[in-house]
Short mmCIF file of C-alpha atoms and ligand atoms in Angstrom, two decimals:
data_model
loop_
_atom_site.label_atom_id
_atom_site.label_comp_id
_atom_site.label_asym_id
_atom_site.label_seq_id
_atom_site.Cartn_x
_atom_site.Cartn_y
_atom_site.Cartn_z
CA MET X 998 -8.58 20.38 18.22
CA ASP X 999 -7.47 19.01 21.61
CA ARG X 1000 -6.55 15.53 20.55
CA VAL X 1001 -6.42 13.60 17.33
CA TYR X 1002 -7.51 9.97 17.24
CA TYR X 1003 -5.57 8.86 14.21
CA LEU X 1004 -6.89 5.70 12.56
CA ASP X 1005 -5.85 6.34 8.98
CA ASN X 1006 -2.45 4.69 8.93
CA ASN X 1007 -2.93 3.17 5.47
CA ALA X 1008 -3.01 6.76 4.16
CA THR X 1009 0.20 7.68 5.94
CA THR X 1010 1.97 7.02 9.22
CA LYS X 1011 3.66 9.19 11.79
CA THR X 1012 7.40 9.41 11.19
CA ASP X 1013 9.23 7.47 13.90
CA PRO X 1014 11.30 9.94 16.02
CA GLU X 1015 14.35 7.69 15.48
CA VAL X 1016 13.88 8.07 11.73
CA LEU X 1017 13.68 11.83 12.03
CA LYS X 1018 16.79 11.85 14.22
CA ALA X 1019 18.73 9.82 11.66
CA MET X 1020 17.65 12.15 8.84
CA LEU X 1021 18.29 15.54 10.43
CA PRO X 1022 22.09 15.74 10.00
CA TYR X 1023 21.65 15.34 6.23
CA PHE X 1024 19.83 18.68 6.11
CA SER X 1025 22.54 20.46 8.07
CA GLU X 1026 26.17 19.39 8.52
CA ASN X 1027 26.01 16.42 6.07
CA TYR X 1028 24.39 18.19 3.13
CA PHE X 1029 26.89 17.07 0.48
CA ASN X 1030 26.04 15.65 -2.93
CA PRO X 1031 27.05 11.97 -2.96
CA SER X 1032 28.35 12.38 -6.53
CA GLY X 1033 31.13 14.75 -5.40
CA VAL X 1034 34.78 13.67 -5.36
CA TYR X 1035 35.80 15.36 -2.08
CA SER X 1036 35.73 13.50 1.26
CA PRO X 1037 32.48 14.85 2.77
CA ALA X 1038 30.66 13.89 -0.45
CA GLN X 1039 32.25 10.45 -0.34
CA ASP X 1040 30.98 10.12 3.23
CA ALA X 1041 27.47 10.89 1.96
CA ARG X 1042 27.95 8.24 -0.77
CA ARG X 1043 29.03 5.69 1.85
CA ASP X 1044 25.94 6.48 3.95
CA VAL X 1045 23.62 6.12 0.93
CA GLU X 1046 25.22 2.75 0.08
CA ASN X 1047 24.93 1.57 3.68
CA ALA X 1048 21.25 2.56 3.57
CA ARG X 1049 20.87 0.57 0.34
CA ALA X 1050 22.35 -2.49 2.06
CA THR X 1051 19.93 -2.09 4.99
CA VAL X 1052 16.92 -1.87 2.66
CA ALA X 1053 18.17 -4.85 0.66
CA LYS X 1054 18.48 -6.93 3.84
CA PHE X 1055 14.93 -5.96 4.82
CA ILE X 1056 13.52 -7.69 1.72
CA ASN X 1057 16.28 -10.32 1.28
CA ALA X 1058 17.64 -8.72 -1.89
CA ASP X 1059 21.10 -7.72 -3.07
CA PRO X 1060 21.99 -4.01 -2.62
CA LYS X 1061 22.53 -3.79 -6.41
CA GLU X 1062 18.85 -4.67 -6.85
CA ILE X 1063 17.64 -1.61 -4.90
CA ILE X 1064 16.68 1.62 -6.69
CA PHE X 1065 15.62 4.58 -4.58
CA THR X 1066 12.62 6.49 -5.94
CA SER X 1067 10.25 9.24 -4.82
CA GLY X 1068 7.68 6.77 -3.46
CA GLY X 1069 5.22 4.03 -4.27
CA THR X 1070 3.72 5.80 -7.26
CA GLU X 1071 7.05 6.22 -9.02
CA SER X 1072 8.09 2.63 -8.25
CA ASP X 1073 4.80 1.34 -9.68
CA ASN X 1074 5.27 3.47 -12.81
CA MET X 1075 8.81 2.11 -13.19
CA ALA X 1076 7.56 -1.45 -13.08
CA ILE X 1077 4.68 -1.07 -15.50
CA LYS X 1078 6.11 1.37 -18.06
CA GLY X 1079 9.69 0.23 -17.54
CA ILE X 1080 8.86 -3.38 -18.50
CA ALA X 1081 6.30 -2.40 -21.15
CA TYR X 1082 8.71 -0.14 -23.06
CA ALA X 1083 11.63 -2.56 -22.73
CA ASN X 1084 9.64 -5.52 -24.10
CA VAL X 1085 7.73 -4.21 -27.10
CA ASP X 1086 9.45 -6.85 -29.25
CA LYS X 1087 8.02 -9.64 -27.11
CA GLY X 1088 4.50 -8.28 -26.74
CA LYS X 1089 2.19 -5.59 -25.47
CA HIS X 1090 -0.10 -7.41 -23.04
CA ILE X 1091 -0.18 -6.77 -19.29
CA ILE X 1092 -2.19 -8.47 -16.55
CA THR X 1093 -3.21 -6.76 -13.33
CA SER X 1094 -6.24 -6.81 -11.03
CA LYS X 1095 -9.31 -4.63 -10.63
CA ILE X 1096 -8.38 -3.74 -7.05
CA GLU X 1097 -4.91 -2.27 -7.56
CA HIS X 1098 -3.98 1.20 -6.36
CA HIS X 1099 -4.46 4.00 -8.90
CA ALA X 1100 -0.69 4.21 -9.27
CA ILE X 1101 -1.00 0.88 -11.12
CA LEU X 1102 -4.46 1.27 -12.66
CA ASN X 1103 -3.91 4.70 -14.16
CA THR X 1104 -0.47 3.74 -15.46
CA CYS X 1105 -2.10 0.75 -17.19
CA LYS X 1106 -4.84 3.01 -18.58
CA TYR X 1107 -2.14 5.33 -19.94
CA LEU X 1108 -0.51 2.40 -21.73
CA GLU X 1109 -3.86 1.24 -23.10
CA LYS X 1110 -4.23 4.62 -24.78
CA ASN X 1111 -0.82 4.07 -26.33
CA GLY X 1112 -1.32 0.66 -27.91
CA TRP X 1113 -0.95 -1.83 -25.06
CA GLU X 1114 -3.65 -4.29 -23.97
CA VAL X 1115 -4.39 -4.78 -20.28
CA THR X 1116 -6.42 -7.54 -18.62
CA TYR X 1117 -7.90 -6.61 -15.24
CA LEU X 1118 -8.49 -9.75 -13.19
CA SER X 1119 -11.63 -9.90 -11.10
CA VAL X 1120 -11.56 -10.83 -7.41
CA ASP X 1121 -13.84 -12.86 -5.14
CA LYS X 1122 -15.93 -11.37 -2.33
CA TYR X 1123 -12.83 -11.24 -0.11
CA GLY X 1124 -10.71 -9.50 -2.72
CA ILE X 1125 -8.60 -12.48 -3.82
CA ILE X 1126 -7.79 -13.12 -7.47
CA ASP X 1127 -8.65 -16.42 -9.13
CA MET X 1128 -5.57 -18.46 -10.08
CA GLU X 1129 -7.42 -20.33 -12.80
CA GLU X 1130 -8.51 -17.06 -14.40
CA LEU X 1131 -4.92 -15.85 -14.21
CA LYS X 1132 -3.61 -18.97 -15.99
CA LYS X 1133 -6.29 -18.62 -18.66
CA VAL X 1134 -5.56 -15.00 -19.53
CA ILE X 1135 -1.77 -15.37 -19.92
CA ARG X 1136 -0.91 -15.10 -23.63
CA LYS X 1137 2.18 -15.44 -25.77
CA ASP X 1138 2.47 -11.66 -25.87
CA THR X 1139 2.01 -11.15 -22.09
CA VAL X 1140 5.05 -9.32 -20.74
CA LEU X 1141 4.03 -8.47 -17.19
CA ILE X 1142 1.79 -9.50 -14.31
CA SER X 1143 1.37 -6.89 -11.57
CA ILE X 1144 -0.62 -7.88 -8.48
CA MET X 1145 -0.50 -6.03 -5.18
CA LEU X 1146 0.61 -7.87 -2.05
CA ALA X 1147 -1.90 -6.29 0.33
CA ASN X 1148 -4.83 -4.08 -0.54
CA ASN X 1149 -4.83 -0.56 0.89
CA GLU X 1150 -8.61 -0.39 1.38
CA ILE X 1151 -9.66 -3.82 2.66
CA GLY X 1152 -6.28 -5.26 3.69
CA THR X 1153 -6.66 -8.54 1.76
CA ILE X 1154 -3.38 -10.36 1.13
CA GLN X 1155 -2.89 -12.07 -2.25
CA PRO X 1156 -1.16 -15.44 -2.74
CA ILE X 1157 1.92 -13.74 -4.20
CA GLU X 1158 4.19 -16.80 -4.01
CA GLU X 1159 1.79 -18.83 -6.11
CA ILE X 1160 1.25 -16.05 -8.63
CA GLY X 1161 5.02 -15.73 -8.91
CA LYS X 1162 5.33 -19.44 -9.71
CA ILE X 1163 2.73 -19.17 -12.46
CA ALA X 1164 4.48 -16.11 -13.90
CA LYS X 1165 7.81 -17.96 -13.90
CA GLU X 1166 6.32 -21.02 -15.61
CA HIS X 1167 5.09 -18.76 -18.40
CA SER X 1168 8.27 -16.62 -18.56
CA VAL X 1169 6.32 -13.48 -17.71
CA TYR X 1170 7.79 -10.78 -15.46
CA PHE X 1171 6.06 -10.36 -12.10
CA HIS X 1172 5.74 -7.18 -10.08
CA THR X 1173 4.07 -6.72 -6.72
CA ASP X 1174 3.04 -3.45 -5.12
CA ALA X 1175 4.01 -4.14 -1.49
CA VAL X 1176 3.51 -0.52 -0.38
CA GLN X 1177 0.93 -1.46 2.25
CA ALA X 1178 2.59 -4.69 3.29
CA ALA X 1179 5.97 -3.25 4.28
CA GLY X 1180 6.37 -3.10 8.04
CA LYS X 1181 3.31 -5.29 8.58
CA ILE X 1182 4.32 -8.52 6.86
CA LYS X 1183 7.83 -9.99 6.48
CA LEU X 1184 9.00 -9.48 2.92
CA ASP X 1185 11.36 -11.85 1.15
CA VAL X 1186 11.63 -11.25 -2.59
CA LYS X 1187 13.07 -14.73 -3.16
CA LYS X 1188 10.31 -16.57 -1.31
CA LEU X 1189 7.70 -14.37 -2.95
CA ASN X 1190 9.01 -15.21 -6.46
CA VAL X 1191 8.88 -11.58 -7.59
CA ASP X 1192 10.99 -9.81 -10.21
CA MET X 1193 10.01 -6.35 -9.02
CA MET X 1194 8.53 -4.84 -5.89
CA SER X 1195 7.43 -1.35 -4.80
CA LEU X 1196 7.75 0.13 -1.31
CA SER X 1197 7.01 3.59 0.09
CA GLY X 1198 8.65 5.13 3.16
CA HIS X 1199 5.69 6.98 4.60
CA LYS X 1200 3.54 3.86 4.98
CA PHE X 1201 5.80 2.37 7.65
CA HIS X 1202 6.91 5.32 9.78
CA GLY X 1203 9.49 6.58 7.32
CA PRO X 1204 9.47 9.91 5.49
CA LYS X 1205 7.16 10.91 2.64
CA GLY X 1206 8.59 11.33 -0.85
CA VAL X 1207 10.96 8.37 -0.80
CA GLY X 1208 10.38 4.86 -2.02
CA VAL X 1209 12.13 1.72 -3.14
CA PHE X 1210 11.97 -0.16 -6.39
CA TYR X 1211 13.35 -3.69 -6.17
CA LEU X 1212 14.52 -4.89 -9.58
CA LYS X 1213 15.82 -8.44 -9.74
CA ARG X 1214 19.28 -8.76 -11.21
CA GLY X 1215 19.08 -9.44 -14.95
CA VAL X 1216 15.61 -7.92 -15.47
CA LYS X 1217 15.86 -5.11 -18.02
CA ILE X 1218 13.64 -2.05 -17.75
CA HIS X 1219 13.40 1.11 -19.80
CA SER X 1220 14.46 4.15 -17.79
CA LEU X 1221 11.64 6.67 -17.36
CA SER X 1222 13.77 9.76 -16.89
CA GLN X 1223 16.91 10.82 -18.68
CA GLY X 1224 19.74 12.60 -16.91
CA GLY X 1225 22.81 11.60 -14.90
CA HIS X 1226 24.01 8.09 -14.16
CA HIS X 1227 22.36 7.81 -10.75
CA GLU X 1228 20.89 4.62 -9.34
CA ASN X 1229 22.73 2.37 -11.76
CA ASN X 1230 21.44 4.37 -14.74
CA LYS X 1231 17.87 3.44 -13.84
CA ARG X 1232 16.70 6.65 -12.13
CA ALA X 1233 18.42 9.91 -12.95
CA GLY X 1234 18.53 12.71 -10.38
CA THR X 1235 20.55 13.67 -7.31
CA GLU X 1236 19.74 11.26 -4.50
CA ASN X 1237 17.29 12.29 -1.78
CA VAL X 1238 19.97 11.54 0.81
CA SER X 1239 17.97 12.39 3.95
CA GLY X 1240 14.96 10.45 2.63
CA ILE X 1241 17.14 7.44 1.79
CA ILE X 1242 18.67 7.48 5.27
CA GLY X 1243 15.13 7.80 6.68
CA ILE X 1244 13.61 4.89 4.76
CA ALA X 1245 16.58 2.68 5.69
CA LYS X 1246 16.09 3.53 9.37
CA ALA X 1247 12.37 2.78 9.01
CA CYS X 1248 13.28 -0.64 7.53
CA GLU X 1249 15.66 -1.33 10.42
CA ILE X 1250 12.98 -0.46 13.01
CA ALA X 1251 10.25 -2.37 11.12
CA ALA X 1252 12.47 -5.47 10.97
CA GLU X 1253 12.86 -5.39 14.77
CA HIS X 1254 9.11 -5.02 15.22
CA LEU X 1255 8.36 -7.86 12.83
CA ASN X 1256 10.73 -10.12 14.75
CA ASP X 1257 9.44 -9.13 18.15
CA LEU X 1258 5.75 -9.38 17.08
CA SER X 1259 4.40 -7.74 20.25
CA ASP X 1260 3.36 -4.60 18.36
CA MET X 1261 1.53 -6.60 15.72
CA VAL X 1262 -0.27 -8.64 18.38
CA ARG X 1263 -1.34 -5.43 20.13
CA ILE X 1264 -2.44 -3.79 16.85
CA LYS X 1265 -4.51 -6.85 15.90
CA ALA X 1266 -6.14 -6.91 19.34
CA LEU X 1267 -7.13 -3.24 18.98
CA ARG X 1268 -8.50 -3.82 15.49
CA ASP X 1269 -10.42 -6.94 16.54
CA ARG X 1270 -11.92 -5.21 19.58
CA LEU X 1271 -13.13 -2.37 17.36
CA GLU X 1272 -14.69 -4.77 14.85
CA LYS X 1273 -16.34 -6.94 17.52
CA SER X 1274 -17.83 -3.93 19.30
CA ILE X 1275 -19.08 -2.39 16.06
CA MET X 1276 -20.80 -5.67 15.18
CA GLU X 1277 -22.38 -5.81 18.64
CA LYS X 1278 -23.48 -2.20 18.80
CA ILE X 1279 -24.59 -1.46 15.23
CA PRO X 1280 -27.07 -3.53 13.23
CA GLU X 1281 -26.68 -4.06 9.46
CA VAL X 1282 -22.92 -3.84 9.13
CA ILE X 1283 -20.59 -5.85 6.91
CA MET X 1284 -16.87 -6.39 7.54
CA ASN X 1285 -15.02 -6.23 4.26
CA GLY X 1286 -11.83 -8.06 3.33
CA HIS X 1287 -10.70 -11.60 4.01
CA PRO X 1288 -11.36 -12.92 7.55
CA ASP X 1289 -7.74 -14.13 8.01
CA LYS X 1290 -5.74 -13.38 4.87
CA ARG X 1291 -5.81 -9.73 5.81
CA MET X 1292 -3.37 -7.22 7.27
CA ASP X 1293 -3.76 -7.10 11.05
CA ASN X 1294 -4.02 -3.31 11.06
CA THR X 1295 -6.88 -2.83 8.58
CA SER X 1296 -10.60 -2.77 9.14
CA ASN X 1297 -13.11 -1.83 6.47
CA VAL X 1298 -16.70 -1.72 7.58
CA SER X 1299 -19.79 -1.06 5.51
CA ILE X 1300 -22.55 0.49 7.55
CA LYS X 1301 -25.75 0.15 5.59
CA TYR X 1302 -28.10 3.12 5.17
CA ILE X 1303 -25.51 5.79 5.89
CA GLU X 1304 -23.14 7.86 3.76
CA GLY X 1305 -19.51 7.19 4.67
CA GLU X 1306 -18.58 10.78 3.83
CA GLY X 1307 -21.21 12.10 6.28
CA MET X 1308 -19.82 9.82 8.95
CA LEU X 1309 -16.25 10.97 8.29
CA ILE X 1310 -17.27 14.59 8.76
CA HIS X 1311 -19.10 13.66 11.96
CA MET X 1312 -16.03 11.85 13.28
CA ASP X 1313 -13.74 14.67 12.20
CA PHE X 1314 -15.63 17.04 14.54
CA GLU X 1315 -14.62 14.69 17.34
CA GLY X 1316 -10.97 14.47 16.27
CA ILE X 1317 -11.23 11.01 14.71
CA CYS X 1318 -9.28 10.57 11.47
CA ALA X 1319 -10.45 7.69 9.29
CA SER X 1320 -11.10 7.20 5.61
CA SER X 1321 -13.95 6.17 3.35
CA GLY X 1322 -11.62 4.65 0.77
CA SER X 1323 -8.04 5.25 -0.25
CA ALA X 1324 -6.75 8.73 0.54
CA CYS X 1325 -6.27 9.35 -3.15
CA THR X 1326 -9.94 8.82 -3.95
CA SER X 1327 -11.57 10.52 -0.97
CA GLY X 1328 -12.91 13.82 -2.14
CA SER X 1329 -14.44 12.12 -5.16
CA LEU X 1330 -18.03 10.89 -4.90
CA ASP X 1331 -17.44 7.72 -6.91
CA PRO X 1332 -17.69 4.61 -4.76
CA SER X 1333 -14.42 2.80 -4.23
CA HIS X 1334 -13.43 0.57 -7.18
CA VAL X 1335 -12.18 -2.01 -4.66
CA LEU X 1336 -15.52 -2.28 -2.86
CA LEU X 1337 -17.40 -2.54 -6.15
CA ALA X 1338 -14.97 -5.24 -7.31
CA ILE X 1339 -15.71 -7.38 -4.22
CA GLY X 1340 -19.39 -7.19 -5.13
CA LEU X 1341 -20.82 -4.44 -2.93
CA ASP X 1342 -23.65 -2.39 -4.43
CA HIS X 1343 -23.14 1.36 -4.75
CA GLY X 1344 -25.19 2.20 -1.65
CA THR X 1345 -23.31 -0.21 0.61
CA ALA X 1346 -19.95 0.86 -0.83
CA HIS X 1347 -20.85 4.49 -0.08
CA GLY X 1348 -21.45 3.59 3.57
CA SER X 1349 -17.97 2.16 4.06
CA ILE X 1350 -15.31 3.39 6.44
CA ARG X 1351 -11.71 2.27 6.75
CA PHE X 1352 -9.94 2.28 10.10
CA SER X 1353 -6.23 1.51 9.90
CA PHE X 1354 -3.95 1.12 12.90
CA SER X 1355 -0.24 1.48 13.61
CA LYS X 1356 2.16 0.95 16.51
CA TYR X 1357 1.12 4.39 17.77
CA SER X 1358 -2.58 3.42 17.99
CA THR X 1359 -4.02 3.14 21.48
CA ASP X 1360 -7.04 1.88 23.40
CA GLU X 1361 -8.18 5.51 23.62
CA ASP X 1362 -8.43 5.66 19.81
CA VAL X 1363 -10.73 2.63 19.76
CA ASN X 1364 -12.74 3.88 22.77
CA LYS X 1365 -13.33 7.22 21.08
CA VAL X 1366 -14.66 5.59 17.90
CA LEU X 1367 -16.94 3.36 19.96
CA GLU X 1368 -18.17 6.40 21.90
CA ILE X 1369 -19.02 8.35 18.75
CA LEU X 1370 -19.86 5.90 15.96
CA PRO X 1371 -23.00 4.07 17.20
CA ALA X 1372 -24.81 7.30 18.12
CA ALA X 1373 -23.76 8.93 14.86
CA VAL X 1374 -25.13 5.96 12.91
CA VAL X 1375 -28.49 6.31 14.65
CA LYS X 1376 -28.53 10.02 13.78
CA LEU X 1377 -27.53 9.55 10.13
CA ARG X 1378 -29.95 6.66 9.65
CA SER X 1379 -32.80 8.73 11.08
CA MET X 1380 -32.30 10.99 8.04
CA SER X 1381 -32.20 8.12 5.53
CA PRO X 1382 -35.44 7.52 3.61
CA PHE X 1383 -34.25 3.93 2.89
CA TRP X 1384 -33.78 3.21 6.59
CA LYS X 1385 -37.22 4.69 7.38
CA GLU X 1386 -38.80 2.59 4.61
CA LYS X 1387 -37.11 -0.55 5.90
CA ASN X 1388 -38.28 0.02 9.47
CA LYS X 1389 -41.86 1.03 8.66
N1 PLP E 1651 0.36 1.57 -3.74
C1 PLP E 1651 -0.44 1.41 -2.69
C2 PLP E 1651 -1.03 0.06 -2.42
C3 PLP E 1651 -0.73 2.49 -1.86
O1 PLP E 1651 -1.54 2.32 -0.82
C4 PLP E 1651 -0.16 3.75 -2.15
C5 PLP E 1651 -0.49 4.93 -1.33
O2 PLP E 1651 -1.58 5.04 -0.80
C6 PLP E 1651 0.70 3.87 -3.26
C7 PLP E 1651 0.93 2.76 -4.03
C8 PLP E 1651 1.36 5.17 -3.61
O3 PLP E 1651 2.42 5.41 -2.75
P1 PLP E 1651 3.02 6.89 -2.59
O4 PLP E 1651 2.07 7.64 -1.73
O5 PLP E 1651 4.35 6.68 -1.93
O6 PLP E 1651 3.17 7.44 -3.95
#
């Protein structure tokens, strides 16, 4: 393959070279275990704690409220199981939404098999939950509400601040999965009214295999793994020092980009040009997600009378990387649970493609998609009996 046109940044992002540079010494000369008593180990401890302070600043938290994990999935597990197990005396009811990532949904399903009850809130056609429904389903035995900040497939942004207020009024803990939002939207745990928040390094130009779990001071969770006294007794295991340094550097760089805004403006312009041209060039398409309450980097388009998987293969031959759903579900033939939840029928959901941009995306990436996609749609539709029937 000569060149890759990478438009799958909600699946993962390229590690920023500055992040890699910051991490490298921790594989070589600075390899020490931060738990050691000798000076080089104490230097590693200092660097980990400085990284914790950087991450805390990024989300307006206190360093003591930051727990380093192995990624978004582990942070989500910590929130759901951690609160569930610690609050069995209060109740065994959890509220989440139908469009969460599988890290949340499958953890909830696991708890359901073990005696907990979970309410899955529905969403409107844009992917936004209904506040009135939320208020109605809160019960005396509800211990946790977990609603994602931004959806990985359609980009829709939930009214987290408002949900947080409702949770507070009912004395229910509130967690948000902000894995997709980090680096794209300014995060302030105090403004957002959250008790817990999940982040993942590889979604904003940091390394894979490292994440953050924000746990508000005073909120008690059950620890999921037993071992040493790492991470304030909340997450046993020798720290992933290089990963921690990497995610902190990614936060530092993302904060600069969020302040400067020029990258986000450029990313949005690329995304909007792609969407506008697709609408102009291809009949019978639907843009999924909220028109404005949506991450600037995400585009999810349903192209009727085609199979998204077929289109992905077609684009792959040309070096274009996109996705037909979340990376975790591609490979399965089930239509995306998110697209079904916003009301698409199975056929339309199957014809959906997600393009997601980053600061490394270019005009060439968009041009390549526009060169390939319209002709490929014509070809795929010419093989569709439904399309032929429609155009008889
Ligand atoms: N939550 C959301 C919204 C995601 O998009 C992802 C990854 O796609 C995760 C959680 C899981 O994160 P990780 O890959 O770090 O386990």
